[in-house]
XYZ file of C-alpha atoms in Angstrom:
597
model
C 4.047 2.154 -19.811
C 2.880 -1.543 -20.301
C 6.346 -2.771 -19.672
C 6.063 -0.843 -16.386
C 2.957 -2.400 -15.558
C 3.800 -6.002 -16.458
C 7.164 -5.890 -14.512
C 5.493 -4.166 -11.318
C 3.055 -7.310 -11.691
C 5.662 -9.961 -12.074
C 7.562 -8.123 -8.696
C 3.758 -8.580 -7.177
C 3.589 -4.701 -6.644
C -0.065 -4.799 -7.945
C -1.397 -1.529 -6.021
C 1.601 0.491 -8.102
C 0.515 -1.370 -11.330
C -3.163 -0.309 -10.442
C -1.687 3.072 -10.464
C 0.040 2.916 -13.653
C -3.185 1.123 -15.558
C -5.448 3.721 -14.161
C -3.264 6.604 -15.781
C -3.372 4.499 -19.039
C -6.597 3.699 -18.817
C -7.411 7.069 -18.686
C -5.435 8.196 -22.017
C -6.985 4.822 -23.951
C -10.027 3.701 -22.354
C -10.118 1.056 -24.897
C -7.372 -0.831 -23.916
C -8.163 -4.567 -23.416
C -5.181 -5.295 -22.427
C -5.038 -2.905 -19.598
C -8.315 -4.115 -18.219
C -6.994 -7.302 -18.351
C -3.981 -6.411 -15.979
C -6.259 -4.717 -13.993
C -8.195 -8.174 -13.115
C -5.113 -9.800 -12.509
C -3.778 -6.900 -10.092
C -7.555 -7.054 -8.448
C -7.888 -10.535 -8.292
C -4.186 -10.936 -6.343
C -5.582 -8.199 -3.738
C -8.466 -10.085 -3.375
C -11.011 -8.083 -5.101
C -12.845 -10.494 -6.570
C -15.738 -9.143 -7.266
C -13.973 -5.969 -9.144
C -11.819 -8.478 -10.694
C -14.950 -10.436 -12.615
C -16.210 -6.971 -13.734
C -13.039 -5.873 -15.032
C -12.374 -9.283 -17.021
C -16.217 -8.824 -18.386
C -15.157 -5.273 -19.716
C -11.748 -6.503 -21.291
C -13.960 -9.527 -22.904
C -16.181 -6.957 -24.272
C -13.405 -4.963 -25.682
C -11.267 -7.807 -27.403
C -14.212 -10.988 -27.484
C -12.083 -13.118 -29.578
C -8.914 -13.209 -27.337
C -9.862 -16.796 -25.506
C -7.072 -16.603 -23.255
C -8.768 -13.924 -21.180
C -12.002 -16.277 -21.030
C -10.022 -18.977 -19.523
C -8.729 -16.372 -16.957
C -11.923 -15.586 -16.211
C -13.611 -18.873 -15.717
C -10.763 -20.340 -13.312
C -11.620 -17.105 -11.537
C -15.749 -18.220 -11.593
C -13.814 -21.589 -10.190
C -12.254 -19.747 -7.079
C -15.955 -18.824 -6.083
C -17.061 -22.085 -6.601
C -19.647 -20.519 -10.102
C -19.079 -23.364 -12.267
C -21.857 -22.809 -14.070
C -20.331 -18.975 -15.191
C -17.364 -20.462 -15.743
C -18.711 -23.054 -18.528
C -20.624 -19.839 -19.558
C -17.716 -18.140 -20.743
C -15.547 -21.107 -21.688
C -18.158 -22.776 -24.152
C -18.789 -18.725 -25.699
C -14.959 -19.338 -26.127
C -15.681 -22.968 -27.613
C -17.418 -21.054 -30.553
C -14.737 -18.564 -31.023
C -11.773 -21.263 -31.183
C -13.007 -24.493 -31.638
C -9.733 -26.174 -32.041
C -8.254 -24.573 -29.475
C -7.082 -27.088 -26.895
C -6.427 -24.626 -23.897
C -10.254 -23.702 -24.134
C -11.119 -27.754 -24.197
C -9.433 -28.399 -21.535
C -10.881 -25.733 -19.244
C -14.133 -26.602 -20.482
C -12.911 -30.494 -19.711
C -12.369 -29.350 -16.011
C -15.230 -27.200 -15.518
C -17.679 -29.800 -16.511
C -15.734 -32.446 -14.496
C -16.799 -30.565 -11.304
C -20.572 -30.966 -11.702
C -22.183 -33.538 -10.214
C -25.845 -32.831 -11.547
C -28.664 -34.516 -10.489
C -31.239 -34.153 -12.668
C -30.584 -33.666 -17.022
C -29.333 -30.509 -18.018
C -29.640 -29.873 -21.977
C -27.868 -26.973 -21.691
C -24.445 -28.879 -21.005
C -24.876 -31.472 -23.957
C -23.082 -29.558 -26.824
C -20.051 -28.420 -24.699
C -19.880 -31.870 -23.642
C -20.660 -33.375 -27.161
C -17.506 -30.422 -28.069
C -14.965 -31.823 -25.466
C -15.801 -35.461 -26.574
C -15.047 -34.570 -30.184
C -11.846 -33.453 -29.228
C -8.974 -35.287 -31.202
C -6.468 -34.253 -28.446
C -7.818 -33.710 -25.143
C -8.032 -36.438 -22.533
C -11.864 -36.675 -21.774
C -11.853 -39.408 -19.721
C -12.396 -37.274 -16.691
C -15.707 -36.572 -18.339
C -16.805 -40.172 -17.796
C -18.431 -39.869 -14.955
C -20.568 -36.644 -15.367
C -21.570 -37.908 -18.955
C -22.978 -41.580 -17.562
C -24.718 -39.610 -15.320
C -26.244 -37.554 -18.011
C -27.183 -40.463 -20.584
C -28.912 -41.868 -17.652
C -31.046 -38.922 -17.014
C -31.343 -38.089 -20.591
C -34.885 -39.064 -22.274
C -33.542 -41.150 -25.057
C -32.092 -43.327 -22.633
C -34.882 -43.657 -20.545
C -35.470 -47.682 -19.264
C -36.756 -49.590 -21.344
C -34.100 -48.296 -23.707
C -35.209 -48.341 -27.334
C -32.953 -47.432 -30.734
C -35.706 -45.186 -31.588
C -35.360 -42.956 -28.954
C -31.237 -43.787 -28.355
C -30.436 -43.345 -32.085
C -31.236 -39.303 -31.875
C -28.725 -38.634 -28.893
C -25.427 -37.310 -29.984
C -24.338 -37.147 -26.644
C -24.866 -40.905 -26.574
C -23.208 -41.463 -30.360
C -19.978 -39.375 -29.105
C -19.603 -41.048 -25.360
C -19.777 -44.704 -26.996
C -17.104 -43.744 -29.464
C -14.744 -42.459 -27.144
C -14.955 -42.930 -23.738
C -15.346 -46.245 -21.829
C -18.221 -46.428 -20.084
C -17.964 -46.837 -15.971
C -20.984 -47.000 -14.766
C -22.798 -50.266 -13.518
C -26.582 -48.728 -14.600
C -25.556 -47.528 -17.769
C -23.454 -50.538 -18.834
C -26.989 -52.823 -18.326
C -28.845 -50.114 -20.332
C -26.302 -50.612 -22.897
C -25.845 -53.887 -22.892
C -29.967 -54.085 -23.897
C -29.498 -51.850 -26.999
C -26.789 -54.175 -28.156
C -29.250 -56.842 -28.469
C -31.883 -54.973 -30.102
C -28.968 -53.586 -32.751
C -28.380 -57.001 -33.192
C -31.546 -57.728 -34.129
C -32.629 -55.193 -36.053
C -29.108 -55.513 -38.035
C -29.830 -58.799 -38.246
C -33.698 -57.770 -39.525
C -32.298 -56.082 -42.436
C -32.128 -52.659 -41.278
C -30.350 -50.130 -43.329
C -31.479 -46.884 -41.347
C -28.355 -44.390 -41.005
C -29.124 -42.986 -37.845
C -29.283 -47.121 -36.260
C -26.352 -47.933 -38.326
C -24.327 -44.874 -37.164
C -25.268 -45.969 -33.293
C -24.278 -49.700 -34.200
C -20.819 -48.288 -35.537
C -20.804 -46.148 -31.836
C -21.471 -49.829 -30.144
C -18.882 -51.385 -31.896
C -16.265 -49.125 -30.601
C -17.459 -49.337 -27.028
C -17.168 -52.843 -27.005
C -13.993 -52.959 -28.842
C -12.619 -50.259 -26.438
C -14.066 -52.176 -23.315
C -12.544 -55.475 -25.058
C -16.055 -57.138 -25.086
C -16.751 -56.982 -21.730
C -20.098 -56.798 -21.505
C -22.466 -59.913 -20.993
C -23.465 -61.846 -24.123
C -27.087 -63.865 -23.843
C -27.507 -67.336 -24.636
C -29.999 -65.903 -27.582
C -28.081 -63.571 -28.792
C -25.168 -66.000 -28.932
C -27.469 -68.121 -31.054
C -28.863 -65.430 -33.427
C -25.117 -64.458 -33.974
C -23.998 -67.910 -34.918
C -27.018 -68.794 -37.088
C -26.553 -65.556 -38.993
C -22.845 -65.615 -39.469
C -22.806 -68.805 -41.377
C -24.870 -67.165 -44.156
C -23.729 -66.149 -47.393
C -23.052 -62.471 -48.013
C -24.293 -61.483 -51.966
C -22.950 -57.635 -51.492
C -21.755 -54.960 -50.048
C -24.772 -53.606 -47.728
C -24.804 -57.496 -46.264
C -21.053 -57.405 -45.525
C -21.582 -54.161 -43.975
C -23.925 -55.982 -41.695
C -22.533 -58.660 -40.905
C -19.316 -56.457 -40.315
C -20.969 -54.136 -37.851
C -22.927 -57.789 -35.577
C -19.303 -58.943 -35.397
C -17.511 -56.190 -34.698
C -20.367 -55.524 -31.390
C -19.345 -58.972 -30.203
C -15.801 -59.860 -30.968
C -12.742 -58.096 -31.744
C -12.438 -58.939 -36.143
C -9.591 -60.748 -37.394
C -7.168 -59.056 -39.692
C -7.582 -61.481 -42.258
C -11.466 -59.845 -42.605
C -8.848 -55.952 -43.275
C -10.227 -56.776 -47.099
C -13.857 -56.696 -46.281
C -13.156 -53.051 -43.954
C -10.801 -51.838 -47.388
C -14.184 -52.311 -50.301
C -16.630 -50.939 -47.789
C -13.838 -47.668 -47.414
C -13.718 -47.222 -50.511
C -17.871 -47.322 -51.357
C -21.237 -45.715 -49.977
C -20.119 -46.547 -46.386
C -16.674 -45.030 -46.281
C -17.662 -42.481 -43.782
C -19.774 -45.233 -41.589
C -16.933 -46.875 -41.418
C -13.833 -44.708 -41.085
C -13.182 -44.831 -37.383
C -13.880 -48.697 -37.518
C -11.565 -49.095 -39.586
C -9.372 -46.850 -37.888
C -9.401 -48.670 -34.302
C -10.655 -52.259 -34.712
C -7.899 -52.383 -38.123
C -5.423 -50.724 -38.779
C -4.309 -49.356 -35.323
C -3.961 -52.861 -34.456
C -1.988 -53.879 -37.745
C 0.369 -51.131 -37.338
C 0.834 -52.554 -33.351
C 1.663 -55.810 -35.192
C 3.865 -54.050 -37.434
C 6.133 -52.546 -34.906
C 6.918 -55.120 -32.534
C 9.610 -56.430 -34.503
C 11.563 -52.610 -33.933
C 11.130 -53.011 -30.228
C 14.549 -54.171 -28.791
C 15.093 -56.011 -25.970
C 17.606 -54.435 -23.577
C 17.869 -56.504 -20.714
C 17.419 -60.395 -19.861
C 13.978 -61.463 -18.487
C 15.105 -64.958 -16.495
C 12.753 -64.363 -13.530
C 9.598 -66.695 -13.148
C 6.793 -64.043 -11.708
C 8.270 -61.182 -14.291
C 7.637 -64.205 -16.906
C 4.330 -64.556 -15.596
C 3.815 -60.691 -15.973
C 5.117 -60.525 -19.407
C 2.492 -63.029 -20.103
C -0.119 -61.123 -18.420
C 0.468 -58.049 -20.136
C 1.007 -59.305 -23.737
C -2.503 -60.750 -23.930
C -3.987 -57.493 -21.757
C -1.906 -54.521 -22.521
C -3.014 -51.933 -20.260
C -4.310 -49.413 -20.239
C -5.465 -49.379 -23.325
C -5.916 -45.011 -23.319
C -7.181 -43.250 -26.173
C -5.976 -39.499 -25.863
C -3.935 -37.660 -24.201
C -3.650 -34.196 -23.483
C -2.017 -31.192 -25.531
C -0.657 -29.480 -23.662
C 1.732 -25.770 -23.139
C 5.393 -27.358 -23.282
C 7.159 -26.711 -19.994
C 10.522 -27.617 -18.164
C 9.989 -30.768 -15.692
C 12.033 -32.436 -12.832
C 13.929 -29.608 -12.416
C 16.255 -29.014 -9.184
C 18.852 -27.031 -7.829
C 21.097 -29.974 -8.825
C 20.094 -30.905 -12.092
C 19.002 -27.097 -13.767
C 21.891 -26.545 -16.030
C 21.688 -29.610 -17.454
C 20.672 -29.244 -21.144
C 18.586 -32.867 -20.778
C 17.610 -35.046 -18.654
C 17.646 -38.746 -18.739
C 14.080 -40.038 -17.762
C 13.314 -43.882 -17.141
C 9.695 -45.278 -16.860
C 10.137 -48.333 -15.163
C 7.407 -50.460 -16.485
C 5.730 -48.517 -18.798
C 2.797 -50.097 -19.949
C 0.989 -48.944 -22.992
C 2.974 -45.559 -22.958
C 0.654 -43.165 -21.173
C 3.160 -41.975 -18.872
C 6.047 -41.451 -21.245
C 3.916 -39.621 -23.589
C 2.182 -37.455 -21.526
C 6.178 -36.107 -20.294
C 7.563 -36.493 -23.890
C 4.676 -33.736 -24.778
C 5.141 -31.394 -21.768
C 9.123 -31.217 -21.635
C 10.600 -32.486 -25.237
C 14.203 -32.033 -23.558
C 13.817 -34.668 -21.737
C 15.421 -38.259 -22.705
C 12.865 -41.107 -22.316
C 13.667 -44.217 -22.095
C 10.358 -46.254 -21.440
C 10.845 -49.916 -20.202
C 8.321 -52.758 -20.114
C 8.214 -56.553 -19.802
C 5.458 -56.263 -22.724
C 6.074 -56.089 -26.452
C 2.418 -55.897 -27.207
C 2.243 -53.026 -24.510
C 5.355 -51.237 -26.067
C 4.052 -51.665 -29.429
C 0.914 -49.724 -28.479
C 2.677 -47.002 -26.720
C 5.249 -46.931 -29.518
C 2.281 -46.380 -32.166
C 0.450 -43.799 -29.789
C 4.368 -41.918 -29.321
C 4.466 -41.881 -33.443
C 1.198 -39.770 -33.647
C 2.596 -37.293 -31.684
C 5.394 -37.156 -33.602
C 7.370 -37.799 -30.350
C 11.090 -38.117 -31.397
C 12.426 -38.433 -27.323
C 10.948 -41.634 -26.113
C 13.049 -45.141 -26.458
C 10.822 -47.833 -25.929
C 12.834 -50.915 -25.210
C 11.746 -54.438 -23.049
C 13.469 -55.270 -20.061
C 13.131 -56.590 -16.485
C 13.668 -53.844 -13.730
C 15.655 -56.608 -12.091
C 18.134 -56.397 -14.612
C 17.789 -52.227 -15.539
C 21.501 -52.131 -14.656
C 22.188 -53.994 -18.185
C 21.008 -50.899 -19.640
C 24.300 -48.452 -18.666
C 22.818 -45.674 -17.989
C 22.537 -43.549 -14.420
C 19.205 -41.811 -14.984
C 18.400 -38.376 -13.334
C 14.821 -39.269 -13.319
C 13.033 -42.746 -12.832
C 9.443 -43.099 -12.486
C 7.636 -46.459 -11.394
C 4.206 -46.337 -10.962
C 1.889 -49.748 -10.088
C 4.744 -51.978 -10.749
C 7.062 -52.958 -8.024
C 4.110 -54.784 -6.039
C 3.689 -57.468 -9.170
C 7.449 -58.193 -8.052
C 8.518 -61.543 -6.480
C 10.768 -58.879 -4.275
C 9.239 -55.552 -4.370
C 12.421 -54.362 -2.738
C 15.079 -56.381 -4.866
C 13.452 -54.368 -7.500
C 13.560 -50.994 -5.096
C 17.353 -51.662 -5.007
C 17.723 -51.872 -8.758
C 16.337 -48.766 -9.762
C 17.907 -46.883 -6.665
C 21.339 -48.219 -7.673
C 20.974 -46.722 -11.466
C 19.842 -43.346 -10.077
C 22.093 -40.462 -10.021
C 22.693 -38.629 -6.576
C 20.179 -36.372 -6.137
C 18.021 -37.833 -8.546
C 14.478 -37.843 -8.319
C 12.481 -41.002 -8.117
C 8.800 -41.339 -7.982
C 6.723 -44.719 -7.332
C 3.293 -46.140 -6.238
C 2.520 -48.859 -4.545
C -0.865 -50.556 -3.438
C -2.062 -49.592 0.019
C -3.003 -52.520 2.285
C -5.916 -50.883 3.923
C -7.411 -49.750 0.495
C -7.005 -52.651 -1.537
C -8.929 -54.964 0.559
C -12.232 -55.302 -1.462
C -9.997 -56.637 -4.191
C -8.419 -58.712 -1.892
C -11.712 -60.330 -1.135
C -12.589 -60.577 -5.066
C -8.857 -62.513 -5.179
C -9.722 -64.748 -2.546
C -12.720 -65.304 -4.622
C -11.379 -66.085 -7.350
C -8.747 -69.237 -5.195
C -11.673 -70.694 -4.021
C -13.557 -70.854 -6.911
C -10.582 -71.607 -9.227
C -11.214 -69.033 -11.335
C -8.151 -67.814 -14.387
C -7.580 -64.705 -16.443
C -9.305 -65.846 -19.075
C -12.047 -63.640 -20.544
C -14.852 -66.438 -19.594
C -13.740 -66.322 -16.178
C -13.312 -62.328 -15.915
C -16.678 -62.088 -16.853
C -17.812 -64.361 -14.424
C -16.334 -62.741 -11.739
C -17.686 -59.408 -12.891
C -21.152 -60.972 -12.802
C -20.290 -62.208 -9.108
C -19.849 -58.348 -8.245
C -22.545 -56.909 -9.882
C -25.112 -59.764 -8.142
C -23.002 -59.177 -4.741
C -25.021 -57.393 -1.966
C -24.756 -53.798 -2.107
C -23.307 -53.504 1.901
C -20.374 -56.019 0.643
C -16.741 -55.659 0.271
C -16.987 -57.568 -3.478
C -19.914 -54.754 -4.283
C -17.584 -51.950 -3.959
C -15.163 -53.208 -7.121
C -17.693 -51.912 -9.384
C -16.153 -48.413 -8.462
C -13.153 -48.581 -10.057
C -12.519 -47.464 -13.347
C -10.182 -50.641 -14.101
C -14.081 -52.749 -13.226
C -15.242 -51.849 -16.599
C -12.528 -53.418 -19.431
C -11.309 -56.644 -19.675
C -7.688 -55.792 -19.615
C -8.494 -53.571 -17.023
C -10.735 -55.872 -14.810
C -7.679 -58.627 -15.037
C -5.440 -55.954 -14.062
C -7.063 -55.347 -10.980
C -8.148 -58.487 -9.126
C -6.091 -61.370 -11.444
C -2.352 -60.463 -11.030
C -0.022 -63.750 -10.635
C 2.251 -62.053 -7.527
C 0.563 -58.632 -5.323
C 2.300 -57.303 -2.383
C 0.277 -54.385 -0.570
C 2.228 -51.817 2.194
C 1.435 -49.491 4.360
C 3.564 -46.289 4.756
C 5.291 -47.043 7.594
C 6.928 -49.996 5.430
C 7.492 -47.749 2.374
C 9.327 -45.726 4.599
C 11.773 -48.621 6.380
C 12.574 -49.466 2.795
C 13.452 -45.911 1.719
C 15.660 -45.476 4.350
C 17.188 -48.758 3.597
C 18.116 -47.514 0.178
C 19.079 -43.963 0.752
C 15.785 -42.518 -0.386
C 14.572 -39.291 1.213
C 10.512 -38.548 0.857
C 9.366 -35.581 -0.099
C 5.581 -35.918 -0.745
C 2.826 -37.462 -2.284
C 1.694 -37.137 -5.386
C -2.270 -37.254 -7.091
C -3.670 -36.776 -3.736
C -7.012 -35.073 -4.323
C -7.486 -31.217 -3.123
C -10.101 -32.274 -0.742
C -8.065 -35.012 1.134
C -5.100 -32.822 0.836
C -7.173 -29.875 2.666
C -8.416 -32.099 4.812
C -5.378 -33.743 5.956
C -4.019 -29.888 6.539
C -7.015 -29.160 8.734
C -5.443 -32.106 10.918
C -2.126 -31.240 10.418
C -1.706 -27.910 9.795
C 2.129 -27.287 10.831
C 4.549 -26.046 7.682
C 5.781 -29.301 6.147
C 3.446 -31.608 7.442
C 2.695 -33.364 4.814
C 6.436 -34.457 3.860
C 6.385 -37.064 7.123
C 5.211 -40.372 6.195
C 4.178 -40.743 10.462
C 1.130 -37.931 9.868
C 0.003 -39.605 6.554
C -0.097 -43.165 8.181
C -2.310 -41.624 10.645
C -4.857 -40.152 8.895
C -5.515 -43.387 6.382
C -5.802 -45.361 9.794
C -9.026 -42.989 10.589
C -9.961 -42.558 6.581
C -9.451 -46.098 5.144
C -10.168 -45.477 1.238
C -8.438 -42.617 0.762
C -5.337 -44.074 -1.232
C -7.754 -46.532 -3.313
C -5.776 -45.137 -5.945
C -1.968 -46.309 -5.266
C 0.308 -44.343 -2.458
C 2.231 -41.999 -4.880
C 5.341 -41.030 -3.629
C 7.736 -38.301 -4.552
C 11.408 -39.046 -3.356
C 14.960 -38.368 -3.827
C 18.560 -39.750 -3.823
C 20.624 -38.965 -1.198
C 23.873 -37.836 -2.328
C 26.158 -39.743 0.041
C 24.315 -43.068 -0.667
């Protein structure tokens, strides 16, 4: 009888399933699994209501199956109950700690508060999602500023007696960069009292574990923050000392390591202090500000260069990027394998042969290599240093279908290969010839195959433009002196101005991050009307954008609500002209090959 019932569910016959489950139901009224097709049949028809009750029941029945908790909670979601929906996920936490479905419900539950006011009772699920060795919490950064802020050990004044107890604190610094302009001055004023009392002698474990925390903030953020005159002087006074043992080393190690990024040559210091009474202080220090680094150094020399790189801006770039990789991401998701790209032309082909065009630090091609491990990467940058990192990130997940190789997109037809699939996001804007570069790519894609891009918007990007013209007339260069005085220029701007608003983006808040934003050598910004002239140019159909948010998606449908509205450019150039920040975040567009081109 359950094969009955799941195949009348997959034909979407649910009120003949209903049938069958009640008849089963009443033979076994135990059955979990029953109740659990029942939900799904009830919450198709619409019965919501019946449908939470009857997922309740089956969680009652079998509480350690977590799958049917997730069900449930994205159900809580659909009636807009976040706070049952954490409910049940964090109950499943407990049950399956490790397992990374659960996280990363519990990752998008919590990343639809918006709390005003401190809530305790969210701290350990969001402590548990932080901990996470493979979830992507960076969604979380948001909701967990807001927390710290409203949390009473960080309370202004902030003191390390009261910040020193928070393990929400602890876990945020070590793994998620912060982005928000009240916390970062909040912790910029702990810094400076770790400093001192590090520099006081003090050997408390609960201040030294929050100075390791600080370290990897700042080593994260690349030592963005703001650095006093006396705190420049207390650290250059007490570095020239002389270290007698291991508890000063350990010291010492932790004021550098708030303020600068180490040198290798201290990796002998970071080895005696593994291997003694601060091994575990020190582990993820070692980790990130060491080795991770050495092992980047390592592999450069295995990255191959593929194509010439003759061009003077995609010099520049190269330059830009091997100083800043970015971005410089920590984790990314786990997730259920799946098949992607996947068309009526391309579906009986065993794999497909996926190029990142300008890859960067190797978010991109990791992320795919980990959903769809059929697929043939080949992940192109002008950065080794960029390559290298996404090369070491690809080797802890074990990924054996990336290629990471350098090359120039103008010259991506050196590489021989038609690719079914190229990707190209942020890139082709940094171009001397955004459209040279266009043509390249579109001439070593297959008919029919899919290409997806993003480009700056003109209307969006226009309180960076004011930041760039900034930065001309006061002669400003990517240097990290210079980065930081611009980001002290923003945060003293007026709060009405175009300059105040950079302090919104995520890419404010790192040094590699902050350059890659407002200090580019060569930007070209378009509207869609543009992008579209150039597609057609090329033989390149639109289909859609990508990473639009559900709430400007909806509310672009409540404008234009005819069937395929949204695949013609025409009503999406409209609506940014009467909702100006909506594509802050890069047009994304979806596209294909036309056959005959």
């Amino acid at each position: 009888m359950s094969v009955n019932i799941d195949r009348l569910i997959t034909q979407n016959k649910f009120k003949e399933a209903i049938a069958l489950i009640e008849q089963n139901l009443q033979l076994n009224p135990l059955c979990a699994h029953s109740y659990r097709c029942l939900a799904q049949c009830l919450n198709k028809l619409k019965y919501t209501h019946q449908a939470i009750q009857t997922y309740e029941r089956c969680i009652e029945l079998e509480p350690h199956n977590v799958d049917i908790h997730i069900e449930l909670a994205n159900l809580y979601l659909e009636v807009k109950d976040a706070s049952s929906a954490y409910s049940i996920l964090f109950d499943a936490t407990k049950r399956a700690p490790d397992n990374i479905n659960v996280t990363n419900g519990l990752i998008n539950v919590l990343s639809k508060l918006s709390p005003q006011i401190f809530i305790p009772e969210i701290q350990e699920g969001i402590i548990h999602c932080l901990n996470s060795k493979s979830a992507n919490v960076s969604v979380l950064g948001w909701l967990c500023g807001n927390q710290l802020k409203l949390s009473p050990e960080l309370k202004s004044p902030v003191l390390i007696s009261n910040a020193k107890h928070s393990q929400l604190l602890l876990s945020y610094l070590s793994t998620v960069i912060n982005t928000d302009l009240e916390l970062e001055q909040r912790l910029i004023q702990l810094r400076e009292q770790l400093l001192k009392a590090l520099i006081g002698g003090c050997q408390d474990t609960d201040t030294l574990k929050l100075a390791c925390a600080m370290c990897l903030q700042c080593f994260h953020n690349e030592y963005v923050f703001h650095i006093s005159e006396l705190e420049l002087t207390q650290l250059i006074d007490y570095q020239t000392k002389a270290f007698r043992n291991l508890t000063e080393l350990a010291t010492y190690l932790l004021t550098l390591c708030m303020y600068e990024q180490p040198s290798i040559q201290l990796t002998p210091i970071i080895e005696s202090l593994l291997v003694s009474e601060y091994s575990d202080l020190f582990e993820d220090i070692a980790k990130k500000l060491f080795h991770e680094p050495l092992k980047e150094k390592q592999l450069r020399s295995s990255i191959e260069t593929k194509t010439s790189i003759s061009n003077t801006v995609s010099q520049l770039v190269k330059s830009q990027y091997e100083q800043n990789p970015y971005p410089r991401w920590q984790v990314n998701n786990q997730v259920n394998a799946t098949k992607l790209f996947r068309t009526e032309h391309n579906v009986n082909k065993p794999q497909l042969a996926v190029l990142i065009a300008g890859c960067g630090t190797g978010f991109e091609p990791v992320e795919l290599a980990l959903l769809d491990n059929s697929l043939d990467i080949t992940a192109m940058d002008l950065s080794v240093s960029s390559l290298a990192y996404g090369k070491r990130k690809a080797l802890e997940h074990q990924l054996t279908n990336i290629r990471f190789v350098q090359g120039d997109i103008l010259n991506v037809h050196e590489l021989n290969i038609s690719f079914d699939v190229i990707l190209c996001t942020g890139v082709l804007h940094h171009m001397e010839s955004p459209e040279i570069g266009f043509e390249s790519l579109t001439k070593c894609l297959s008919p029919n195959g899919i290409f997806q891009f993003a480009l700056y918007s003109e209307m969006a990007r226009q309180p960076v433009v004011y930041a760039q013209d900034l930065i001309k007339r006061e002669g400003l260069f990517p240097c990290l002196a210079d980065i930081k005085q611009l980001r002290q220029q923003v945060i003293n701007a007026p709060k009405n101005s175009e300059l105040f608003k950079l302090q919104y983006s995520d890419d404010f808040y790192s040094v590699s991050g902050c350059r890659d934003l407002c200090f580019n050598y060569v930007e070209h910004r378009f509207d869609l009307l543009k992008i579209d002239q150039m597609m057609s140019r090329h033989g390149i159909t639109f289909t859609g954008l990508s990473n639009v948010p559900n709430q400007v998606f909806n509310a672009f449908k409540e404008q234009y609500p005819e069937i395929g509205s949204e695949r013609d450019f025409k009503n999406w150039h409209q609506f940014e002209q009467m909702h100006s920040g909506v594509f802050s975040g890069m047009y994304h567009v979806s596209a294909f090959k036309r056959s005959n081109h």
